[in-house]
């Protein structure tokens, strides 16, 4: 199952830009990046280390959330597949 999840995660990351082309999404990303850049430029060294640690933990939680969403999508797909077989 782990190999399947790794394959699907890579596929999702590859395909995601097609579904994230919404102008509002792009605008929010731009604002996020601008605010993050501003913070980096205005924080003292200790606060900047905390921000970098925060960014690392944010990445780790995003990876866990991505895996959870893929598992949930697979579960939904399996249930839908089972329902389709009932209809036959």
Coordinates of C-alpha atoms in Angstrom, one line a residue:
X1 CA 0.0 0.0 0.0
X2 CA 2.8 2.4 0.8
X3 CA 4.2 2.1 -2.8
X4 CA 0.8 2.8 -4.2
X5 CA 0.4 5.9 -1.9
X6 CA 3.8 7.2 -3.0
X7 CA 2.9 6.7 -6.7
X8 CA -0.5 8.4 -6.2
X9 CA 1.0 11.2 -4.2
X10 CA 3.5 11.9 -7.0
X11 CA 0.7 11.8 -9.6
X12 CA -1.5 14.2 -7.5
X13 CA 1.4 16.7 -7.2
X14 CA 2.0 16.4 -11.0
X15 CA -1.7 16.9 -11.8
X16 CA -2.6 19.5 -9.1
X17 CA -1.5 22.6 -11.1
X18 CA -4.3 21.8 -13.6
X19 CA -6.9 22.2 -10.9
X20 CA -5.2 25.1 -9.1
X21 CA -5.3 27.6 -12.0
X22 CA -8.0 29.6 -10.4
X23 CA -7.2 33.4 -10.5
X24 CA -8.3 33.8 -6.8
X25 CA -5.9 30.9 -5.8
X26 CA -3.1 32.6 -7.7
X27 CA -3.8 36.0 -6.0
X28 CA -3.9 34.4 -2.6
X29 CA -0.5 32.7 -3.2
X30 CA 1.0 36.0 -4.3
X31 CA -0.3 37.7 -1.2
X32 CA 1.0 34.9 1.0
X33 CA 4.4 35.1 -0.6
X34 CA 4.5 38.9 -0.3
X35 CA 3.6 38.7 3.4
X36 CA 6.2 35.9 4.0
X37 CA 8.9 37.9 2.3
X38 CA 8.0 41.0 4.3
X39 CA 8.3 39.0 7.5
X40 CA 11.7 37.6 6.5
X41 CA 13.0 41.1 5.8
X42 CA 11.8 42.6 9.1
X43 CA 12.4 39.9 11.7
X44 CA 15.4 39.8 14.0
X45 CA 17.6 36.7 13.7
X46 CA 15.9 34.8 16.6
X47 CA 12.4 35.4 15.2
X48 CA 13.6 34.5 11.8
X49 CA 14.8 31.1 13.1
X50 CA 11.4 30.6 14.6
X51 CA 9.8 31.5 11.3
X52 CA 12.0 29.0 9.5
X53 CA 11.1 26.3 12.0
X54 CA 7.4 27.2 11.5
X55 CA 7.8 26.8 7.8
X56 CA 9.4 23.4 8.2
X57 CA 6.5 22.2 10.4
X58 CA 4.0 23.7 8.0
X59 CA 5.6 21.6 5.3
X60 CA 5.4 18.4 7.4
X61 CA 1.8 18.9 8.2
X62 CA 1.0 19.7 4.6
X63 CA 2.6 16.3 3.6
X64 CA 0.5 14.5 6.2
X65 CA -2.7 16.2 5.1
X66 CA -1.9 15.4 1.5
X67 CA -1.5 11.7 2.4
X68 CA -4.7 11.8 4.4
X69 CA -6.6 13.3 1.5
X70 CA -5.3 10.7 -0.9
X71 CA -6.3 7.9 1.5
X72 CA -9.8 9.4 1.8
X73 CA -10.1 9.8 -2.0
X74 CA -9.1 6.1 -2.4
X75 CA -11.6 5.1 0.2
X76 CA -14.3 7.1 -1.6
X77 CA -13.3 5.6 -4.9
X78 CA -13.4 2.1 -3.6
X79 CA -16.9 2.7 -2.1
X80 CA -18.1 4.2 -5.4
X81 CA -16.7 1.3 -7.3
X82 CA -18.5 -1.1 -5.0
X83 CA -21.8 0.8 -5.5
X84 CA -21.3 0.6 -9.2
X85 CA -21.0 -3.2 -9.0
X86 CA -24.2 -3.4 -7.0
X87 CA -26.0 -1.6 -9.9
X88 CA -25.0 -4.3 -12.4

